[in-house]
């Protein structure tokens, strides 16, 4: 069935096919694409709690992309990249290629007494029954991002009651109610919040592409913020953290 | 990866592979926050994006109204077309494969993906990918064997 010389011919064909995928991208095309990437807002959605991780991902992403585009470091070495791409390439090209961000965030070890726990719940469960309140207050096992709250001085006045031992009846101070997690599901507030999420997403995106994904990302980002911080919506979606993350990268 | 993606798009006979390459990388950059995995997974993910963009592009071209010959402007012969080494005989031979065979053979060798990775990108079973690869290589061998340059 196999004709004479068939294997040799096949090897040659495979070699030619492989070579087709190794033709380097011309510099002018790479430069044009990099400029296009540069003009696009890389921040995908409003994210506050995962600020550090996002910043790192963007840095790695930009560097990674530079490597992808050029197929090497020629443009960066020649200083021929657009300014910001060149700066990124200069500072972070060592991350190109394999250094993709980890799937899971780092966990805090504060208060773990030397132990290692996959999450906060595991740590609390490991403590003796009846004496878990202190463990529950600890940061052990929580995502690192959740244990380093944003440095907004007004947060404490909204989210932390002065007397935690006194149960809040919920009918005396409507302003407090809004700061609690779990109240976001209430009728009108929920609708308002959803609207806010979508509008945030649409204002942060400048390109008009992949709108569905953007909305989903914004929602998931907002829900992440709810579960990990427990602070109010206004604080989580504030623009200051976003701009900080973005400026930190550039 | 850049040259591999460009080679993949060229071998798939995209009208403007450089433009589509830019779109692929734009999407890669935008969606990078969703990616989790190692280098192999990243490679597979990038080519999955390229695969989807290619399908989108073909659909878009299919919807676009065809121009008659009279409306096509005269183009100077390769005036501003960058001089890129290609393998025209190989590309012509690839044209003779079925779309499925070409998809598999290009992902397998031009994109340098494993059989398993090709199966994931194209949503086929590994056995089906193997069969397509075998038939594609056989056909390429026959085509290129009779080609004067082979």
CSV table of C-alpha atoms in Angstrom, one decimal:
chain,number,residue,atom,x,y,z
A,1,UNK,CA,0.0,0.0,0.0
A,2,UNK,CA,2.8,2.4,0.9
A,3,UNK,CA,4.6,3.4,-2.3
A,4,UNK,CA,8.4,3.3,-2.4
A,5,UNK,CA,10.0,6.3,-0.8
A,6,UNK,CA,6.6,7.1,0.8
A,7,UNK,CA,8.0,7.5,4.3
A,8,UNK,CA,10.8,9.7,3.1
A,9,UNK,CA,8.3,11.9,1.2
A,10,UNK,CA,6.1,12.1,4.2
A,11,UNK,CA,8.9,13.1,6.4
A,12,UNK,CA,9.8,15.8,3.9
A,13,UNK,CA,6.2,17.0,3.8
A,14,UNK,CA,6.0,17.2,7.6
A,15,UNK,CA,9.2,19.1,7.5
A,16,UNK,CA,7.8,21.6,5.0
A,17,UNK,CA,4.6,22.0,7.0
A,18,UNK,CA,6.6,22.6,10.2
A,19,UNK,CA,8.7,25.2,8.4
A,20,UNK,CA,5.5,27.0,7.4
A,21,UNK,CA,4.8,27.6,11.0
A,22,UNK,CA,8.3,29.0,11.7
A,23,UNK,CA,8.4,31.9,9.3
A,24,UNK,CA,8.9,34.9,11.5
A,25,UNK,CA,6.5,37.8,11.5
A,26,UNK,CA,7.8,40.8,9.7
A,27,UNK,CA,8.7,43.7,12.0
A,28,UNK,CA,6.4,46.2,10.5
A,29,UNK,CA,3.4,43.8,10.9
A,30,UNK,CA,4.4,43.1,14.5
A,31,UNK,CA,4.8,46.8,15.2
A,32,UNK,CA,1.4,47.5,13.8
A,33,UNK,CA,-0.2,44.9,15.8
A,34,UNK,CA,1.5,46.0,19.0
A,35,UNK,CA,0.3,49.5,18.4
A,36,UNK,CA,-3.2,48.2,18.1
A,37,UNK,CA,-2.9,46.2,21.3
A,38,UNK,CA,-1.5,49.2,23.0
A,39,UNK,CA,-4.5,51.3,22.1
A,40,UNK,CA,-6.9,48.8,23.7
A,41,UNK,CA,-7.8,48.9,27.4
A,42,UNK,CA,-6.3,45.8,28.8
A,43,UNK,CA,-8.3,45.9,32.0
A,44,UNK,CA,-11.2,43.6,31.3
A,45,UNK,CA,-13.7,44.6,34.0
A,46,UNK,CA,-14.0,46.4,37.3
A,47,UNK,CA,-12.1,44.4,39.8
A,48,UNK,CA,-11.0,45.6,43.3
A,49,UNK,CA,-10.3,42.7,45.5
A,50,UNK,CA,-8.1,40.9,43.1
A,51,UNK,CA,-6.2,44.0,42.3
A,52,UNK,CA,-2.7,42.6,42.7
A,53,UNK,CA,-3.4,39.5,40.8
A,54,UNK,CA,-4.9,41.5,37.9
A,55,UNK,CA,-2.0,43.8,37.8
A,56,UNK,CA,0.4,41.0,37.6
A,57,UNK,CA,-1.7,39.3,34.9
A,58,UNK,CA,-1.7,42.4,32.8
A,59,UNK,CA,2.0,42.8,33.2
A,60,UNK,CA,2.7,39.2,32.3
A,61,UNK,CA,0.1,39.4,29.5
A,62,UNK,CA,1.6,42.4,27.9
A,63,UNK,CA,5.1,40.9,28.1
A,64,UNK,CA,3.8,37.6,26.9
A,65,UNK,CA,2.1,39.3,24.0
A,66,UNK,CA,5.2,41.1,23.0
A,67,UNK,CA,7.0,37.8,22.8
A,68,UNK,CA,4.2,36.3,20.9
A,69,UNK,CA,4.1,39.0,18.4
A,70,UNK,CA,7.7,39.3,17.7
A,71,UNK,CA,8.5,35.7,17.9
A,72,UNK,CA,11.6,36.7,19.6
A,73,UNK,CA,13.1,39.8,21.3
A,74,UNK,CA,14.4,41.6,18.2
A,75,UNK,CA,12.0,44.5,18.3
A,76,UNK,CA,12.5,45.1,22.0
A,77,UNK,CA,16.3,44.7,21.7
A,78,UNK,CA,16.3,47.3,18.9
A,79,UNK,CA,14.1,49.7,21.0
A,80,UNK,CA,11.6,49.6,18.1
A,81,UNK,CA,8.5,48.9,20.0
A,82,UNK,CA,5.9,51.5,20.9
A,83,UNK,CA,6.8,53.3,24.1
A,84,UNK,CA,4.7,51.4,26.6
A,85,UNK,CA,5.2,48.1,25.0
A,86,UNK,CA,8.9,48.8,25.0
A,87,UNK,CA,8.8,49.6,28.7
A,88,UNK,CA,6.9,46.5,29.4
A,89,UNK,CA,9.3,44.5,27.3
A,90,UNK,CA,12.2,46.0,29.1
A,91,UNK,CA,10.9,45.3,32.6
A,92,UNK,CA,9.1,42.0,32.2
A,93,UNK,CA,10.2,40.0,29.2
A,94,UNK,CA,11.7,37.4,31.4
A,95,UNK,CA,8.1,36.4,32.1
A,96,UNK,CA,7.3,35.7,28.5
A,97,UNK,CA,6.3,32.2,27.6
A,98,UNK,CA,5.7,29.9,30.5
A,99,UNK,CA,5.0,32.2,33.4
A,100,UNK,CA,1.2,32.1,33.2
A,101,UNK,CA,-0.6,33.2,36.4
A,102,UNK,CA,-1.5,30.6,38.9
A,103,UNK,CA,-5.0,29.3,38.9
A,104,UNK,CA,-5.7,30.0,42.6
A,105,UNK,CA,-4.8,33.0,44.7
A,106,UNK,CA,-2.2,32.8,47.4
A,107,UNK,CA,-3.6,32.1,50.8
A,108,UNK,CA,-2.8,34.0,53.9
A,109,UNK,CA,-0.8,32.2,56.6
A,110,UNK,CA,-1.4,34.9,59.3
A,111,UNK,CA,-2.7,33.2,62.4
A,112,UNK,CA,-2.2,29.7,61.1
A,113,UNK,CA,0.2,28.9,63.8
A,114,UNK,CA,2.6,27.4,61.3
A,115,UNK,CA,0.0,25.2,59.6
A,116,UNK,CA,-1.0,25.3,56.0
A,117,UNK,CA,-4.6,25.3,55.0
A,118,UNK,CA,-6.3,25.3,51.6
A,119,UNK,CA,-8.9,27.8,52.7
A,120,UNK,CA,-10.3,29.6,55.7
A,121,UNK,CA,-13.0,27.1,56.3
A,122,UNK,CA,-10.5,24.3,56.6
A,123,UNK,CA,-8.6,26.2,59.2
A,124,UNK,CA,-11.7,27.0,61.2
A,125,UNK,CA,-12.8,23.4,61.0
A,126,UNK,CA,-9.5,22.3,62.3
A,127,UNK,CA,-10.0,24.1,65.6
A,128,UNK,CA,-11.6,22.5,68.6
A,129,UNK,CA,-15.3,22.8,68.7
A,130,UNK,CA,-16.7,25.5,70.9
A,131,UNK,CA,-13.6,27.6,70.6
A,132,UNK,CA,-13.7,28.6,67.0
A,133,UNK,CA,-14.7,32.2,67.3
A,134,UNK,CA,-11.1,33.4,67.4
A,135,UNK,CA,-10.2,31.2,64.5
A,136,UNK,CA,-13.1,32.6,62.5
A,137,UNK,CA,-11.8,36.1,63.0
A,138,UNK,CA,-8.4,35.1,61.8
A,139,UNK,CA,-7.1,35.7,58.3
A,140,UNK,CA,-5.6,32.2,58.1
A,141,UNK,CA,-6.5,30.5,54.8
A,142,UNK,CA,-8.2,33.6,53.3
A,143,UNK,CA,-7.0,34.8,49.9
A,144,UNK,CA,-4.2,37.3,50.3
A,145,UNK,CA,-6.1,39.9,48.3
A,146,UNK,CA,-9.0,39.6,50.8
A,147,UNK,CA,-6.8,40.2,53.8
A,148,UNK,CA,-5.3,43.4,52.5
A,149,UNK,CA,-8.2,45.8,52.2
A,150,UNK,CA,-8.0,48.9,50.1
A,151,UNK,CA,-6.6,51.8,51.9
A,152,UNK,CA,-9.8,53.9,51.9
A,153,UNK,CA,-10.1,55.6,55.3
A,154,UNK,CA,-13.8,55.9,55.2
A,155,UNK,CA,-14.5,52.1,55.0
A,156,UNK,CA,-14.7,51.5,58.7
A,157,UNK,CA,-17.5,53.9,59.2
A,158,UNK,CA,-19.7,52.1,56.8
A,159,UNK,CA,-19.0,48.5,57.2
A,160,UNK,CA,-18.0,47.9,60.8
A,161,UNK,CA,-20.5,48.4,63.5
A,162,UNK,CA,-19.2,49.9,66.7
A,163,UNK,CA,-20.7,47.2,68.9
A,164,UNK,CA,-20.5,43.8,67.1
A,165,UNK,CA,-21.9,42.0,70.1
A,166,UNK,CA,-25.2,43.8,69.8
A,167,UNK,CA,-27.4,42.3,67.1
A,168,UNK,CA,-28.7,44.7,64.6
A,169,UNK,CA,-32.4,44.6,64.4
A,170,UNK,CA,-32.3,46.2,60.9
A,171,UNK,CA,-35.1,48.6,61.5
A,172,UNK,CA,-33.4,51.5,63.1
A,173,UNK,CA,-30.7,52.5,60.7
A,174,UNK,CA,-31.3,52.0,57.0
A,175,UNK,CA,-27.9,53.3,56.2
A,176,UNK,CA,-26.2,50.4,58.0
A,177,UNK,CA,-28.3,47.8,56.1
A,178,UNK,CA,-26.8,48.8,52.8
A,179,UNK,CA,-23.3,48.0,54.0
A,180,UNK,CA,-24.0,44.4,54.9
A,181,UNK,CA,-23.3,41.6,52.6
A,182,UNK,CA,-26.4,39.5,51.9
A,183,UNK,CA,-28.7,42.5,51.5
A,184,UNK,CA,-27.8,42.9,47.9
A,185,UNK,CA,-30.4,40.4,46.9
A,186,UNK,CA,-33.2,42.7,48.0
A,187,UNK,CA,-35.6,43.7,45.2
A,188,UNK,CA,-34.9,47.3,44.2
A,189,UNK,CA,-31.3,47.3,45.3
A,190,UNK,CA,-30.6,44.2,43.3
A,191,UNK,CA,-32.0,45.7,40.2
A,192,UNK,CA,-30.0,48.9,40.7
A,193,UNK,CA,-26.8,47.0,41.3
A,194,UNK,CA,-27.2,45.0,38.2
A,195,UNK,CA,-27.7,48.1,36.2
A,196,UNK,CA,-24.6,49.6,37.7
A,197,UNK,CA,-22.5,46.6,36.9
A,198,UNK,CA,-23.5,46.7,33.3
A,199,UNK,CA,-23.0,50.3,32.9
A,200,UNK,CA,-19.6,50.0,34.5
A,201,UNK,CA,-18.7,47.3,32.1
A,202,UNK,CA,-19.7,49.3,29.1
A,203,UNK,CA,-17.9,52.4,30.2
A,204,UNK,CA,-14.7,50.5,30.9
A,205,UNK,CA,-14.7,48.9,27.5
A,206,UNK,CA,-13.7,51.1,24.6
A,207,UNK,CA,-13.6,48.8,21.7
A,208,UNK,CA,-17.2,47.6,21.4
A,209,UNK,CA,-16.1,44.0,20.9
A,210,UNK,CA,-17.1,40.9,23.0
A,211,UNK,CA,-19.8,42.7,24.9
A,212,UNK,CA,-21.3,39.6,26.2
A,213,UNK,CA,-18.1,38.5,27.8
A,214,UNK,CA,-17.5,41.9,29.3
A,215,UNK,CA,-20.9,41.9,31.0
A,216,UNK,CA,-20.3,38.5,32.4
A,217,UNK,CA,-16.8,39.5,33.6
A,218,UNK,CA,-18.2,42.5,35.3
A,219,UNK,CA,-20.8,40.5,37.0
A,220,UNK,CA,-18.4,37.9,38.2
A,221,UNK,CA,-16.0,40.5,39.3
A,222,UNK,CA,-18.7,42.2,41.3
A,223,UNK,CA,-19.8,38.9,42.8
A,224,UNK,CA,-16.3,38.1,43.8
A,225,UNK,CA,-16.0,41.4,45.5
A,226,UNK,CA,-19.2,40.6,47.5
A,227,UNK,CA,-18.0,37.2,48.7
A,228,UNK,CA,-14.5,38.2,49.7
A,229,UNK,CA,-14.8,41.6,51.2
A,230,UNK,CA,-18.3,42.0,52.5
A,231,UNK,CA,-18.1,45.7,52.0
A,232,UNK,CA,-20.5,47.9,50.2
A,233,UNK,CA,-21.0,48.0,46.5
A,234,UNK,CA,-20.0,51.6,46.2
A,235,UNK,CA,-16.6,50.9,47.7
A,236,UNK,CA,-15.9,47.8,45.6
A,237,UNK,CA,-16.8,49.4,42.3
A,238,UNK,CA,-15.1,52.6,43.0
A,239,UNK,CA,-12.8,53.7,40.2
A,240,UNK,CA,-9.9,54.6,42.3
A,241,UNK,CA,-8.7,51.0,42.8
A,242,UNK,CA,-9.1,50.3,39.1
A,243,UNK,CA,-7.1,53.3,38.0
A,244,UNK,CA,-4.5,52.4,40.6
A,245,UNK,CA,-4.1,48.9,39.2
A,246,UNK,CA,-3.9,50.2,35.7
A,247,UNK,CA,-1.4,52.9,36.6
A,248,UNK,CA,0.7,50.5,38.6
A,249,UNK,CA,1.2,48.5,35.4
A,250,UNK,CA,2.1,51.4,33.2
B,1,UNK,CA,3.7,31.1,18.9
B,2,UNK,CA,3.2,34.2,16.7
B,3,UNK,CA,4.9,32.6,13.6
B,4,UNK,CA,3.0,29.3,14.3
B,5,UNK,CA,-0.4,31.1,14.4
B,6,UNK,CA,0.5,33.1,11.3
B,7,UNK,CA,1.5,29.9,9.5
B,8,UNK,CA,-1.7,28.3,10.6
B,9,UNK,CA,-3.7,31.1,9.1
B,10,UNK,CA,-1.7,31.2,5.9
B,11,UNK,CA,-2.1,27.5,5.5
B,12,UNK,CA,-5.8,27.8,5.9
B,13,UNK,CA,-5.8,30.3,3.0
B,14,UNK,CA,-7.2,33.2,4.9
B,15,UNK,CA,-7.4,36.2,2.6
B,16,UNK,CA,-5.5,38.5,5.0
B,17,UNK,CA,-3.7,36.3,7.5
B,18,UNK,CA,-1.7,39.2,9.1
B,19,UNK,CA,-4.9,41.1,9.9
B,20,UNK,CA,-6.5,38.0,11.4
B,21,UNK,CA,-3.4,37.3,13.4
B,22,UNK,CA,-3.8,40.8,15.0
B,23,UNK,CA,-7.3,40.0,15.9
B,24,UNK,CA,-6.3,36.7,17.4
B,25,UNK,CA,-3.7,38.3,19.6
B,26,UNK,CA,-6.1,41.0,20.5
B,27,UNK,CA,-8.5,38.5,21.8
B,28,UNK,CA,-5.7,36.6,23.5
B,29,UNK,CA,-4.7,39.7,25.3
B,30,UNK,CA,-8.2,40.6,26.3
B,31,UNK,CA,-9.1,37.1,27.5
B,32,UNK,CA,-5.8,36.3,29.2
B,33,UNK,CA,-7.4,36.9,32.6
B,34,UNK,CA,-9.6,33.9,32.0
B,35,UNK,CA,-6.8,31.5,31.1
B,36,UNK,CA,-5.5,29.1,33.6
B,37,UNK,CA,-3.0,26.4,32.9
B,38,UNK,CA,0.5,25.5,31.8
B,39,UNK,CA,2.4,26.2,28.5
B,40,UNK,CA,0.8,23.4,26.6
B,41,UNK,CA,-2.7,24.5,27.7
B,42,UNK,CA,-1.8,28.0,26.6
B,43,UNK,CA,-0.7,26.9,23.2
B,44,UNK,CA,-3.9,24.9,22.8
B,45,UNK,CA,-6.0,27.8,24.0
B,46,UNK,CA,-4.4,30.3,21.6
B,47,UNK,CA,-5.0,27.9,18.7
B,48,UNK,CA,-8.6,27.4,19.8
B,49,UNK,CA,-9.0,31.1,19.6
B,50,UNK,CA,-7.4,31.2,16.2
B,51,UNK,CA,-9.6,28.4,15.1
B,52,UNK,CA,-12.7,30.2,16.2
B,53,UNK,CA,-11.6,33.4,14.6
B,54,UNK,CA,-11.0,31.6,11.4
B,55,UNK,CA,-14.5,30.2,11.4
B,56,UNK,CA,-15.9,33.6,12.1
B,57,UNK,CA,-13.8,35.1,9.3
B,58,UNK,CA,-15.1,32.4,6.8
B,59,UNK,CA,-18.6,33.1,7.8
B,60,UNK,CA,-18.1,36.8,7.4
B,61,UNK,CA,-16.6,36.3,4.0
B,62,UNK,CA,-19.4,34.0,3.0
B,63,UNK,CA,-22.0,36.6,3.9
B,64,UNK,CA,-20.1,39.4,2.1
B,65,UNK,CA,-21.5,40.1,-1.4
B,66,UNK,CA,-19.2,39.0,-4.2
B,67,UNK,CA,-17.8,41.6,-6.4
B,68,UNK,CA,-17.8,41.1,-10.1
B,69,UNK,CA,-14.4,40.9,-11.9
B,70,UNK,CA,-15.0,44.3,-13.4
B,71,UNK,CA,-15.1,45.9,-10.0
B,72,UNK,CA,-11.8,44.6,-8.8
B,73,UNK,CA,-9.2,47.3,-9.0
B,74,UNK,CA,-6.0,46.6,-10.8
B,75,UNK,CA,-3.2,45.9,-8.3
B,76,UNK,CA,0.4,46.4,-9.0
B,77,UNK,CA,2.3,43.1,-8.8
B,78,UNK,CA,3.4,42.7,-5.2
B,79,UNK,CA,4.2,46.3,-4.8
B,80,UNK,CA,3.7,46.6,-1.1
B,81,UNK,CA,3.3,43.0,-0.2
B,82,UNK,CA,5.9,42.0,2.2
B,83,UNK,CA,8.4,39.6,1.0
B,84,UNK,CA,7.8,36.5,3.0
B,85,UNK,CA,9.1,33.1,2.2
B,86,UNK,CA,6.3,30.6,1.7
B,87,UNK,CA,5.9,27.2,0.1
B,88,UNK,CA,3.5,27.8,-2.8
B,89,UNK,CA,3.5,24.1,-3.9
B,90,UNK,CA,2.7,23.0,-0.4
B,91,UNK,CA,0.0,25.6,0.0
B,92,UNK,CA,-1.5,24.4,-3.4
B,93,UNK,CA,-1.4,20.8,-2.2
B,94,UNK,CA,-3.1,21.8,1.0
B,95,UNK,CA,-5.9,23.3,-1.1
B,96,UNK,CA,-6.7,19.9,-2.4
B,97,UNK,CA,-7.4,18.4,1.0
B,98,UNK,CA,-10.8,18.4,2.4
B,99,UNK,CA,-11.4,21.2,5.0
B,100,UNK,CA,-11.3,18.6,7.8
B,101,UNK,CA,-8.1,17.1,6.6
B,102,UNK,CA,-6.5,20.5,6.2
B,103,UNK,CA,-7.6,21.7,9.6
B,104,UNK,CA,-6.1,18.6,11.2
B,105,UNK,CA,-2.9,18.6,9.3
B,106,UNK,CA,-2.2,22.3,9.8
B,107,UNK,CA,-2.9,22.2,13.5
B,108,UNK,CA,-0.8,19.1,13.9
B,109,UNK,CA,2.3,20.1,12.0
B,110,UNK,CA,2.2,23.8,11.3
B,111,UNK,CA,0.8,24.7,14.7
B,112,UNK,CA,2.8,21.8,16.2
B,113,UNK,CA,0.0,20.5,18.4
B,114,UNK,CA,-0.2,17.0,19.7
B,115,UNK,CA,-2.9,14.6,18.5
B,116,UNK,CA,-4.7,15.2,21.8
B,117,UNK,CA,-4.5,18.9,21.5
B,118,UNK,CA,-5.8,18.9,17.9
B,119,UNK,CA,-8.7,16.7,19.1
B,120,UNK,CA,-9.6,19.2,21.8
B,121,UNK,CA,-9.3,22.2,19.5
B,122,UNK,CA,-11.4,20.6,16.7
B,123,UNK,CA,-13.7,18.8,19.2
B,124,UNK,CA,-13.0,15.4,17.6
B,125,UNK,CA,-11.9,12.1,19.0
B,126,UNK,CA,-8.2,11.3,18.9
B,127,UNK,CA,-8.9,8.4,16.7
B,128,UNK,CA,-10.7,10.6,14.2
B,129,UNK,CA,-7.8,13.0,14.2
B,130,UNK,CA,-5.4,10.2,13.5
B,131,UNK,CA,-7.4,9.0,10.6
B,132,UNK,CA,-7.7,12.4,9.1
B,133,UNK,CA,-4.0,13.0,9.5
B,134,UNK,CA,-3.2,9.7,7.8
B,135,UNK,CA,-5.5,10.4,4.9
B,136,UNK,CA,-4.2,14.0,4.6
B,137,UNK,CA,-0.6,12.9,4.6
B,138,UNK,CA,-1.3,10.3,2.0
B,139,UNK,CA,-3.0,12.7,-0.2
B,140,UNK,CA,-0.3,15.3,0.2
B,141,UNK,CA,2.3,12.7,-0.7
B,142,UNK,CA,0.5,11.8,-3.9
B,143,UNK,CA,0.0,15.4,-4.9
B,144,UNK,CA,3.5,16.5,-4.2
B,145,UNK,CA,5.0,13.3,-5.7
B,146,UNK,CA,3.7,14.3,-9.1
B,147,UNK,CA,4.5,17.9,-8.6
B,148,UNK,CA,7.6,18.9,-10.7
B,149,UNK,CA,9.2,20.5,-7.6
B,150,UNK,CA,8.8,17.5,-5.4
